[in-house]
Coordinates of C-alpha atoms and ligand atoms in Angstrom, one line a residue:
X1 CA -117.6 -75.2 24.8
X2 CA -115.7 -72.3 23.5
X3 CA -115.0 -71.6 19.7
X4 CA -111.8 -72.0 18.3
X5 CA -111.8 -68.4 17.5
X6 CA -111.7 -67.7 21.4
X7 CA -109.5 -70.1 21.9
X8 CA -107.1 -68.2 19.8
X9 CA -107.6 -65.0 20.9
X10 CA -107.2 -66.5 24.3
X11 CA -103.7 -67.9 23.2
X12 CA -103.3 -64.4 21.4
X13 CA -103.9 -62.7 24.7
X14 CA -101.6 -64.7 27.0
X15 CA -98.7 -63.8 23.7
X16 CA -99.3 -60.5 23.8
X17 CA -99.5 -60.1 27.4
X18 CA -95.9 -61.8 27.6
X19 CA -94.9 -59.6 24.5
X20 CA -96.7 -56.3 26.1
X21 CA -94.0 -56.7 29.4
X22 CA -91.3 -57.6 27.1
X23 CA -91.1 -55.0 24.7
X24 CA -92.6 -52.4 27.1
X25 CA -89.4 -53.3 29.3
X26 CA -86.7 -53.4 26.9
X27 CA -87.6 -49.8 26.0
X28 CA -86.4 -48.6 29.6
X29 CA -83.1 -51.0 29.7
X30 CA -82.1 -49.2 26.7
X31 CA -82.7 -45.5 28.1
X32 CA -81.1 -46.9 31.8
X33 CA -77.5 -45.5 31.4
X34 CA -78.7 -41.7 30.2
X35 CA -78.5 -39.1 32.9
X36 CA -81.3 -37.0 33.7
X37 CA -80.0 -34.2 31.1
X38 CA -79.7 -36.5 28.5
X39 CA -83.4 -37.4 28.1
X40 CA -84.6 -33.7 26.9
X41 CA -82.0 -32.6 25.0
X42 CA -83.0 -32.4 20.6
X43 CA -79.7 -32.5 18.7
X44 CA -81.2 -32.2 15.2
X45 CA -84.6 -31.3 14.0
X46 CA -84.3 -35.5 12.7
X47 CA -83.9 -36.9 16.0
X48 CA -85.9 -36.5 19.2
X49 CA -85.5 -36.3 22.3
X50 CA -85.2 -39.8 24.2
X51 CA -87.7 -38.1 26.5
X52 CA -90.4 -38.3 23.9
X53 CA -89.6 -41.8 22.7
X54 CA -90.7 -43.4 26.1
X55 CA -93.7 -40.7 26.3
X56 CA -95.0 -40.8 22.8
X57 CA -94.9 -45.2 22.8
X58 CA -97.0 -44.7 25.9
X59 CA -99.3 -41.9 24.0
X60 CA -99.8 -45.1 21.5
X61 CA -101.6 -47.2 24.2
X62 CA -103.2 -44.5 25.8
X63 CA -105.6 -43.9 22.2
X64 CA -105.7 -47.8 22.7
X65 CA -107.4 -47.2 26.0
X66 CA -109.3 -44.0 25.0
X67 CA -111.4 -46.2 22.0
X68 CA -111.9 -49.9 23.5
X69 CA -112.1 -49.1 27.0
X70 CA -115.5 -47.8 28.6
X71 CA -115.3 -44.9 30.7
X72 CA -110.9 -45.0 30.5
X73 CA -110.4 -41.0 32.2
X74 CA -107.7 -39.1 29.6
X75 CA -104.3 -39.4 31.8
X76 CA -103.3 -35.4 30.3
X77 CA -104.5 -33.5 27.4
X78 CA -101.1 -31.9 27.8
X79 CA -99.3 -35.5 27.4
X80 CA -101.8 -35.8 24.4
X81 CA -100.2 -32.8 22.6
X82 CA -96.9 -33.1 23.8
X83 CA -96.3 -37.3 22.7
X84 CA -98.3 -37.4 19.1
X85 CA -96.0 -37.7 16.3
X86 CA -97.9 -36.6 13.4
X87 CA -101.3 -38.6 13.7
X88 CA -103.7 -35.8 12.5
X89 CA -106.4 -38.0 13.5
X90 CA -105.8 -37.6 17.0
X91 CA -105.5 -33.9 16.6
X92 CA -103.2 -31.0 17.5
X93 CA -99.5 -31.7 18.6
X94 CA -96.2 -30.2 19.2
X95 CA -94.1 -29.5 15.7
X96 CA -91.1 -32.2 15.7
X97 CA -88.8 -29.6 15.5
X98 CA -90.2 -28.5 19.0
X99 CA -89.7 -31.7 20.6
X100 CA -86.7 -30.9 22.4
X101 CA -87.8 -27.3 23.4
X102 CA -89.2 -27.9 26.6
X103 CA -88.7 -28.8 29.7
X104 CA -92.5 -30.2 30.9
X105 CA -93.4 -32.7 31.5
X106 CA -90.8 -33.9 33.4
X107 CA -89.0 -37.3 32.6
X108 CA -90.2 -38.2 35.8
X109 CA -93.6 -37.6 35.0
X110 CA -93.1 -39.2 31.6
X111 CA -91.8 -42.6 33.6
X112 CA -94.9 -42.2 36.0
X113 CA -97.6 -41.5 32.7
X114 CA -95.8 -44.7 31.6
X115 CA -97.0 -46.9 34.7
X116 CA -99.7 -45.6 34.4
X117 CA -100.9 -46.8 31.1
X118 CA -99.1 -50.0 31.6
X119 CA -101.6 -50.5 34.7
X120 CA -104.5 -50.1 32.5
X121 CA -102.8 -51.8 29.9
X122 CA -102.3 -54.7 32.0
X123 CA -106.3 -55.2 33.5
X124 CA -107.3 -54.1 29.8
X125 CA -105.4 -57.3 28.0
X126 CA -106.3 -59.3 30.6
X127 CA -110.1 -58.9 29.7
X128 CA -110.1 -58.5 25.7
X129 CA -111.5 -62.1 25.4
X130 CA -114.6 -60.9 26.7
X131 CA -114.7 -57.5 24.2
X132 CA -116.9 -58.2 21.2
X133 CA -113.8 -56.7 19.2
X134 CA -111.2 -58.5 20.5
X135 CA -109.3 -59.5 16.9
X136 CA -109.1 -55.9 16.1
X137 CA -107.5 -55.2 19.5
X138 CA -105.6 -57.5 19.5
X139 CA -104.6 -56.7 15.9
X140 CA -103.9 -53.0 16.8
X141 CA -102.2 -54.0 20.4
X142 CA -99.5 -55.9 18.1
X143 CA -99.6 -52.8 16.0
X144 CA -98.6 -50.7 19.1
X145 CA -95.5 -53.2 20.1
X146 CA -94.0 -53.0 17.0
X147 CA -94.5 -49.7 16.9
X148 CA -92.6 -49.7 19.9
X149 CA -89.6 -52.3 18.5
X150 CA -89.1 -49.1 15.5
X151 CA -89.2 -46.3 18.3
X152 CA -86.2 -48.8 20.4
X153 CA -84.3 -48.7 17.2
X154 CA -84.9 -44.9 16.5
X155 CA -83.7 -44.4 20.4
X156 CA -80.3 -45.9 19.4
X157 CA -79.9 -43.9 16.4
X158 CA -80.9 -40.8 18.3
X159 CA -78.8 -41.5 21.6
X160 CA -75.7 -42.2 19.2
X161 CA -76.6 -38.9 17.7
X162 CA -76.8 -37.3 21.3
X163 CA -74.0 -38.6 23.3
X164 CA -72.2 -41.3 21.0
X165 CA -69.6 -42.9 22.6
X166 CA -69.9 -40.5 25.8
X167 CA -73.1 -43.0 26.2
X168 CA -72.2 -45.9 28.4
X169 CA -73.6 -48.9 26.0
X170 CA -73.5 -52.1 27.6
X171 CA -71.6 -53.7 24.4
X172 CA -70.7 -57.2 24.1
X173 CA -67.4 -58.6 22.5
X174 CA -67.6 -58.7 18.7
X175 CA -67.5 -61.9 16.4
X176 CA -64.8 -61.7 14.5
X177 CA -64.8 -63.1 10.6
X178 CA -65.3 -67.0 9.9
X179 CA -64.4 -67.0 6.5
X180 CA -64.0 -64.3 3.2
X181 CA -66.9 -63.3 1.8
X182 CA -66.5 -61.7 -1.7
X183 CA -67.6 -61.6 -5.1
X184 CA -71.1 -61.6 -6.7
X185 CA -73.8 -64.2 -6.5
X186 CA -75.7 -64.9 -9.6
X187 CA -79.5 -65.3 -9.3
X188 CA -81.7 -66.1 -12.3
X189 CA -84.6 -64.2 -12.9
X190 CA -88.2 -65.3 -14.3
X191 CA -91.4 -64.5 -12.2
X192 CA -90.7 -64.2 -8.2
X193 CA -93.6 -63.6 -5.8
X194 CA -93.0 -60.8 -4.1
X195 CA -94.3 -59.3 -0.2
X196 CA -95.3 -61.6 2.7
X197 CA -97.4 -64.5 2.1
X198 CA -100.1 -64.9 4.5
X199 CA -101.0 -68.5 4.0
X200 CA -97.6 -69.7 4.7
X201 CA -98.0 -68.6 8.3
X202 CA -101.8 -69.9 8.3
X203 CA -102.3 -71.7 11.8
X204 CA -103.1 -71.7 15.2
X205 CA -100.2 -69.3 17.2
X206 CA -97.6 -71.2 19.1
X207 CA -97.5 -71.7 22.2
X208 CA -94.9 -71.6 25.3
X209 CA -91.0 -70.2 24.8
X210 CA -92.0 -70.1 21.0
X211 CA -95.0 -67.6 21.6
X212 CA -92.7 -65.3 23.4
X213 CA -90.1 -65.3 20.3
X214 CA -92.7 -65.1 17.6
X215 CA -96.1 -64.7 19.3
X216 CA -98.4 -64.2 16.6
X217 CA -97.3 -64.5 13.0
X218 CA -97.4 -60.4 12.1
X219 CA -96.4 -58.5 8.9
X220 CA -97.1 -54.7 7.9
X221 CA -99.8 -54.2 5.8
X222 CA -96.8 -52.5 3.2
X223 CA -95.6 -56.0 2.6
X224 CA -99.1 -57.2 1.4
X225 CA -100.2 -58.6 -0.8
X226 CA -97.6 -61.2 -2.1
X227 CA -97.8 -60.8 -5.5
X228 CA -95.7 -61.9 -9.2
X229 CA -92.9 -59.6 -10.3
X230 CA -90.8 -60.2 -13.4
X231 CA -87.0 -60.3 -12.6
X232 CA -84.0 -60.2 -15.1
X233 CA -81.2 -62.5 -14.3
X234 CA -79.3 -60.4 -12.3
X235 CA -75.9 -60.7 -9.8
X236 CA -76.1 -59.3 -6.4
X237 CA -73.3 -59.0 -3.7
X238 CA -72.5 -61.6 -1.3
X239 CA -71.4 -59.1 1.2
X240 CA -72.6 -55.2 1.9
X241 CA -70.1 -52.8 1.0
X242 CA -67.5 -52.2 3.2
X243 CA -65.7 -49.1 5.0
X244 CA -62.6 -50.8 3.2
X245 CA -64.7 -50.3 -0.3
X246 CA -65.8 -47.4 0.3
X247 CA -62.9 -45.6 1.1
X248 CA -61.5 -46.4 -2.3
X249 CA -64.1 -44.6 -3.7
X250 CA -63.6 -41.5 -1.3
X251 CA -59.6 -42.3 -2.0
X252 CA -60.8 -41.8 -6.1
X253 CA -62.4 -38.4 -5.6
X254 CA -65.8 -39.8 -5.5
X255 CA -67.1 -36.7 -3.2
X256 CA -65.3 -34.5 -5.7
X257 CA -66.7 -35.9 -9.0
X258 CA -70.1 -34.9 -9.8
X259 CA -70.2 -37.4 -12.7
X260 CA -71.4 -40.1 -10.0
X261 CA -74.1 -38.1 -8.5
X262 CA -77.5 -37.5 -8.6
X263 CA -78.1 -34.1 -9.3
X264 CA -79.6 -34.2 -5.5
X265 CA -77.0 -36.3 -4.2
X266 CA -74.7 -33.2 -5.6
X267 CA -76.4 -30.6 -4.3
X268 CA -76.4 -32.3 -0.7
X269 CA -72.4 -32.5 -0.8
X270 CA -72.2 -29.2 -1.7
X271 CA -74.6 -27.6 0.6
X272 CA -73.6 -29.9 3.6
X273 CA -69.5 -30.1 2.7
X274 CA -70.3 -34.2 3.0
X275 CA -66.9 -35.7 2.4
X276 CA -67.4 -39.4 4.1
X277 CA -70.3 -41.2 5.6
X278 CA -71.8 -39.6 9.1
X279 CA -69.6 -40.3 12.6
X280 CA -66.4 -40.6 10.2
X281 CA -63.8 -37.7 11.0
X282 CA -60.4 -36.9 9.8
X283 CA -57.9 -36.2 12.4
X284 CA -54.2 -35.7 11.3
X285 CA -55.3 -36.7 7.3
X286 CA -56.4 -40.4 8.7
X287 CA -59.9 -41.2 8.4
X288 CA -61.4 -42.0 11.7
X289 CA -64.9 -43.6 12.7
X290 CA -66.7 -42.8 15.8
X291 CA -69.3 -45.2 17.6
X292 CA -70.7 -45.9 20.6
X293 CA -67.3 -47.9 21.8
X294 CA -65.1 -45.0 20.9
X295 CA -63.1 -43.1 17.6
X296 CA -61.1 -45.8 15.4
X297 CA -59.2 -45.4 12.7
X298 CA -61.0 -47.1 9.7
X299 CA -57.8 -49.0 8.7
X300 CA -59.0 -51.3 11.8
X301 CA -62.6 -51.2 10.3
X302 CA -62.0 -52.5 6.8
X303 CA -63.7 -55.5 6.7
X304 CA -66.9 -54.1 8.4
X305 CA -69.7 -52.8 6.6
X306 CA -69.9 -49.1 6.1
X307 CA -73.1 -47.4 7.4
X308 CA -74.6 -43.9 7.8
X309 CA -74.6 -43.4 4.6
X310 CA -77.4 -42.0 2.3
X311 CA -79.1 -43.3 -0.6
X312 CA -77.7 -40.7 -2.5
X313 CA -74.0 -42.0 -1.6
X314 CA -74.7 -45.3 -2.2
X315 CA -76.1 -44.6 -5.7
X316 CA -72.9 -42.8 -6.0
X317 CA -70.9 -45.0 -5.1
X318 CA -72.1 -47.9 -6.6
X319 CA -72.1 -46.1 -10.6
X320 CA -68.2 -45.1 -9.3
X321 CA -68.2 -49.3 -9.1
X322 CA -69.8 -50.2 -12.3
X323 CA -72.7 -51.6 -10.9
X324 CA -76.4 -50.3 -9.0
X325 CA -78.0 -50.8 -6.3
X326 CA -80.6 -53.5 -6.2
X327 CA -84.3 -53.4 -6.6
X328 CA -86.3 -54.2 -3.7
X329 CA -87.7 -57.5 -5.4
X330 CA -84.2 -58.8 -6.5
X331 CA -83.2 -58.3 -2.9
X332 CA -86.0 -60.3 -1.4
X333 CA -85.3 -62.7 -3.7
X334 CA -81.3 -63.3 -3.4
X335 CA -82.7 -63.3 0.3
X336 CA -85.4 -65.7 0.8
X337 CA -85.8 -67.7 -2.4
X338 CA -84.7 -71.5 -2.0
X339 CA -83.6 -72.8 -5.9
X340 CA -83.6 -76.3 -4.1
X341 CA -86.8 -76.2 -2.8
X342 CA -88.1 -73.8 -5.6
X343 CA -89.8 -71.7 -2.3
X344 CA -89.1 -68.8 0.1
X345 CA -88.1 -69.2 3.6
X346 CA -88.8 -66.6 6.0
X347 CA -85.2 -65.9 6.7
X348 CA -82.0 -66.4 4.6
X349 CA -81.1 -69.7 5.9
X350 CA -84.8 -71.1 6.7
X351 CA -87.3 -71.3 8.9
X352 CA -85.3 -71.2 11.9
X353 CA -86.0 -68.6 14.6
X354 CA -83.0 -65.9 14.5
X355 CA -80.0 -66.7 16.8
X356 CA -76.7 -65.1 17.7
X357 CA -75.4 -67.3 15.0
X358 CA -77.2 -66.2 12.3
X359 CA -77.0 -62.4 12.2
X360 CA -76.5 -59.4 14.2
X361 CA -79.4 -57.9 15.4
X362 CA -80.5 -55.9 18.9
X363 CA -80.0 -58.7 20.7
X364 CA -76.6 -59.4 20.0
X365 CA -75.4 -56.4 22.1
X366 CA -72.9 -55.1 19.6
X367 CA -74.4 -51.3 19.2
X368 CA -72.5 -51.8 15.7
X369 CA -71.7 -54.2 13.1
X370 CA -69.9 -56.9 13.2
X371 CA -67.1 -57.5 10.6
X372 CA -68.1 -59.0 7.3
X373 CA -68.0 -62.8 7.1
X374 CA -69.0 -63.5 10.9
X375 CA -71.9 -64.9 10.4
X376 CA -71.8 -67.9 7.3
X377 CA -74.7 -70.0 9.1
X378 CA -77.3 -67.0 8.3
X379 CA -76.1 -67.0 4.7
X380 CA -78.9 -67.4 2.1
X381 CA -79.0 -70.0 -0.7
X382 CA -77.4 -67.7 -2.9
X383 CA -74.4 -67.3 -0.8
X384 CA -75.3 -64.0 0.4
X385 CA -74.3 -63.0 3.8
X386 CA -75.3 -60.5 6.2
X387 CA -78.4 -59.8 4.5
X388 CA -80.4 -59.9 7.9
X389 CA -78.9 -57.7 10.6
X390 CA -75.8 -55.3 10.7
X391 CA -77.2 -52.4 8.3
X392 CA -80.1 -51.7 6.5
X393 CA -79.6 -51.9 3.2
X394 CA -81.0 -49.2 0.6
X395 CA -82.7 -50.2 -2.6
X396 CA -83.4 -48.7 -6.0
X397 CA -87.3 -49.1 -4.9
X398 CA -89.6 -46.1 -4.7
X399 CA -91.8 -46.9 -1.3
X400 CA -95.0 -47.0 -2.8
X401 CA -97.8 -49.8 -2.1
X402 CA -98.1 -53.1 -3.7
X403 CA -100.8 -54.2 -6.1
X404 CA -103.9 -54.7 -3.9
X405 CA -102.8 -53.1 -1.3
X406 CA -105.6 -52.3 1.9
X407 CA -104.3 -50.0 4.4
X408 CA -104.5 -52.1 7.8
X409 CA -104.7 -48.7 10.5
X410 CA -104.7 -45.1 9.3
X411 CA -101.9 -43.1 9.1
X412 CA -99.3 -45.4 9.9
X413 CA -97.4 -46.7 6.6
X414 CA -100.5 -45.4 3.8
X415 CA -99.6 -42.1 3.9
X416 CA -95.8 -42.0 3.2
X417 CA -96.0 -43.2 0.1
X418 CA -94.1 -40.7 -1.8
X419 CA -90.4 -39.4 -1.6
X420 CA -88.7 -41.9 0.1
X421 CA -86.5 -45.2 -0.5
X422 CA -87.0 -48.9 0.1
X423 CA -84.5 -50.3 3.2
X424 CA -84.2 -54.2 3.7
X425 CA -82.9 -56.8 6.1
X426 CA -82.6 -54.8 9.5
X427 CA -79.7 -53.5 11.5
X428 CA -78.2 -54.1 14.9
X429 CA -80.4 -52.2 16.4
X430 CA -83.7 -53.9 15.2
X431 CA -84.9 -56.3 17.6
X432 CA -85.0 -60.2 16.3
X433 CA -88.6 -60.6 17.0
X434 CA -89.4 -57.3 14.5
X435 CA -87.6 -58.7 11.1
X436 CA -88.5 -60.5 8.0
X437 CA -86.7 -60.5 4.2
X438 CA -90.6 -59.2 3.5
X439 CA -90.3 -56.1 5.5
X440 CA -89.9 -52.8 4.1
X441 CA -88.5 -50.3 5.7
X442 CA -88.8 -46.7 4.6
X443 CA -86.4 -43.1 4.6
X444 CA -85.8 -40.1 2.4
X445 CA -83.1 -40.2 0.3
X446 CA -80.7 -37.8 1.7
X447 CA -81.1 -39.6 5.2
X448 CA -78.1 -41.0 7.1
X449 CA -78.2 -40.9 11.0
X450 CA -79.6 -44.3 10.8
X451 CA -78.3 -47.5 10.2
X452 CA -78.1 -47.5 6.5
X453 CA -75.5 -49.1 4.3
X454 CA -76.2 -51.1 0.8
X455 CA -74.7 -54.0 -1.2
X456 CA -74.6 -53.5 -4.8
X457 CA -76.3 -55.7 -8.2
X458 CA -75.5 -55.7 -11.5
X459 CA -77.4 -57.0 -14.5
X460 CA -76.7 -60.4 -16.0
X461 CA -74.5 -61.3 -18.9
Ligands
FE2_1 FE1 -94.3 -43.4 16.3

């Protein structure tokens, strides 16, 4: 008779086995259309090279191999240099400046070091019932495909940055808007448990087509432990900013006014002559936005969020508006608090399992956002819209770790706790199966090749 603690690792396995060739997959459809050329070449000292992406995610589960499995032979101390990010605990590496400075290895022999592992990784999963530490790996294996659901994102932000719309995205038709979304939602205030709960996922996995969408209930260890914040009544926006919106703050001299800058945020639009979000362009006096489907003039993009924009814009822009941008617990909140039910719901609208419907994520196949008011059925209980998918959207929040927080695996989120800005609710280029209202994502305030917009709050009464 076997204990129920094998029988759920067993489940675990057979999850993360399906997850493994999932994720692992995904990662080369999204590379598929780049020529040869394309997969070496570093654009900014930001970004790397798509090259390394599909390297370094294999690097991941090669120091997988190299701990839990006896007598695993090192593939390439080369590959070992050449594909760590900045793990100092796996030693020396190539500067991330450097990344797109050589040539070797080839991307051929990056795509062949990638079978390879996933060979390993295959008979490897298929035996971790047997391994005396087969939570932790299992644990650490989810790690590693997550890991490799932010490195897919990062690809799209870092193709777009490479090759734009010369990159032949396989896009889908775009929603178009269901109904007007405006105003601002008023949410009360009082004491709100902030972070992701672990008890509320409590449970045996599921199993079947649900295992493959959600195979084992996973958070980051940054959005634990859940714990009681005080919130003022405050009013949030039903709908992120749009290009329309913003362009009536660029229209008011808002890059010309240093009254609704941060010092910082002035420096930066000095120093780097920024005029408009990243990808917009003037040609002929008309403003103009570039994505991966081509250059339009914004006057076609009005009711569409506006993204690639830094903290420091949005901060700017939203003092030019009267108003700030929220903090991270008073997004959560607007996002996942049920008055009705006096409880949060993983998701804006529930429980459910993200669909087309509800919000435009990876999956949808846009490669950008989709206009504003396409997507009521994902709306939260406060009437807000568009809070999961489309952009991420910046906070007022220092990233810095919860009350109680235990760093889960070294060096991944612990250590860049300083200097950078809380991001919620995912983009369309997260995958479904990778976001939560709980998690937190992380980037330096200046930041803007990624897809980063904002929606504004405003204190009560
Ligand atoms: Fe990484």
């Amino acid at each position: 008779m076997v204990s129920s603690i094998q029988q759920i690792t067993k489940r675990g396995m057979r999850s993360i086995s399906d997850l493994y060739q999932q994720v692992r997959a995904r990662t080369l459809e999204i590379v598929a259309p780049l020529e040869i050329e394309d997969y070496v070449v570093q654009t900014a000292e930001f970004m790397s090279p798509p090259r390394w992406h599909i390297g370094h995610t294999t690097w991941f589960f090669e120091t997988v191999l190299q701990k839990y499995q006896p007598g695993y032979q090192t593939y390439s101390e080369d590959f070992l240099f050449f594909f760590n990010s900045y793990y100092e605990g796996f030693g020396q590496r190539i500067e991330r400046p450097k990344r797109g400075t050589r040539s070797r290895p080839t991307v051929a022999e990056t795509v062949a070091y990638r079978a390879h592992i996933d060979e390993h990784m295959a008979r490897f999963i298929a035996q971790i019932s047997n391994h005396e530490q087969a939570e932790n790996i299992l644990a650490i294996l989810r790690l590693g495909l997550e890991h490799e659901m932010q490195h897919q994102e990062l690809l799209v932000y870092d193709i777009k940055h490479l090759l734009c719309d010369q990159f032949d995205a396989p896009i889908a038709a775009a929603p178009r808007a269901i109904e007007t979304v405006s105003g601002m939602a008023e949410v009360d205030g009082g004491l709100f448990e902030l972070g992701y709960g672990a008890d509320r996922h409590a449970g045996e996995p599921p199993a079947g087509m649900g295992a493959l969408q959600r195979p084992i209930p996973f958070a980051f260890d940054n959005e634990k432990p859940q714990h009681k914040v005080f919130l003022q009544d405050f009013l949030i926006d039903r709908a992120p900013v749009s290009n329309g919106d913003y362009l009536e703050f660029m229209k008011a001299g808002g890059y010309q006014n240093f009254r609704w800058w941060h010092s910082a945020g002035w420096e930066r639009v000095n120093s780097e002559r920024w005029q408009a979000p990243l990808y917009w362009e003037q040609r002929e006096g008309a403003w103009m936005i570039r994505d991966f489907a081509g250059l339009h003039d914004v006057s076609n993009k009005l009711n569409e969020p506006v993204y690639h924009v830094s903290f420091l814009e949005a901060s700017a822009y939203a003092k030019w508006a009267g108003k700030r941008l929220p903090t991270e617990a008073e997004w959560e909140k607007a996002a996942s608090f049920s008055p009705a039910l006096n409880a949060k719901r993983e998701f804006p609208w529930g429980d459910a399992p993200i669909d087309k419907h509800f919000g435009n994520l990876f999956e949808n196949g846009l490669w950008a956002v989709a206009p504003i008011g396409a997507f009521p059925k994902g709306q939260s209980s406060y009437g807000c819209q568009q809070m999961i998918g489309d952009v991420w959207e910046w906070t007022i929040s220092d990233y810095s770790p919860y009350p109680g927080f235990k760093s889960e695996f070294d060096e991944y989120n612990d250590k860049w706790f300083v200097g950078q800005k809380v991001l919620r609710g995912g983009s369309f280029a997260t995958p479904r199966s990778h976001i939560r209202t709980t998690y937190r994502n992380f980037f330096h305030p200046e930041e803007r090749w990624m897809v980063s917009g904002f929606r504004c709050a405003k204190d009560a009464g």
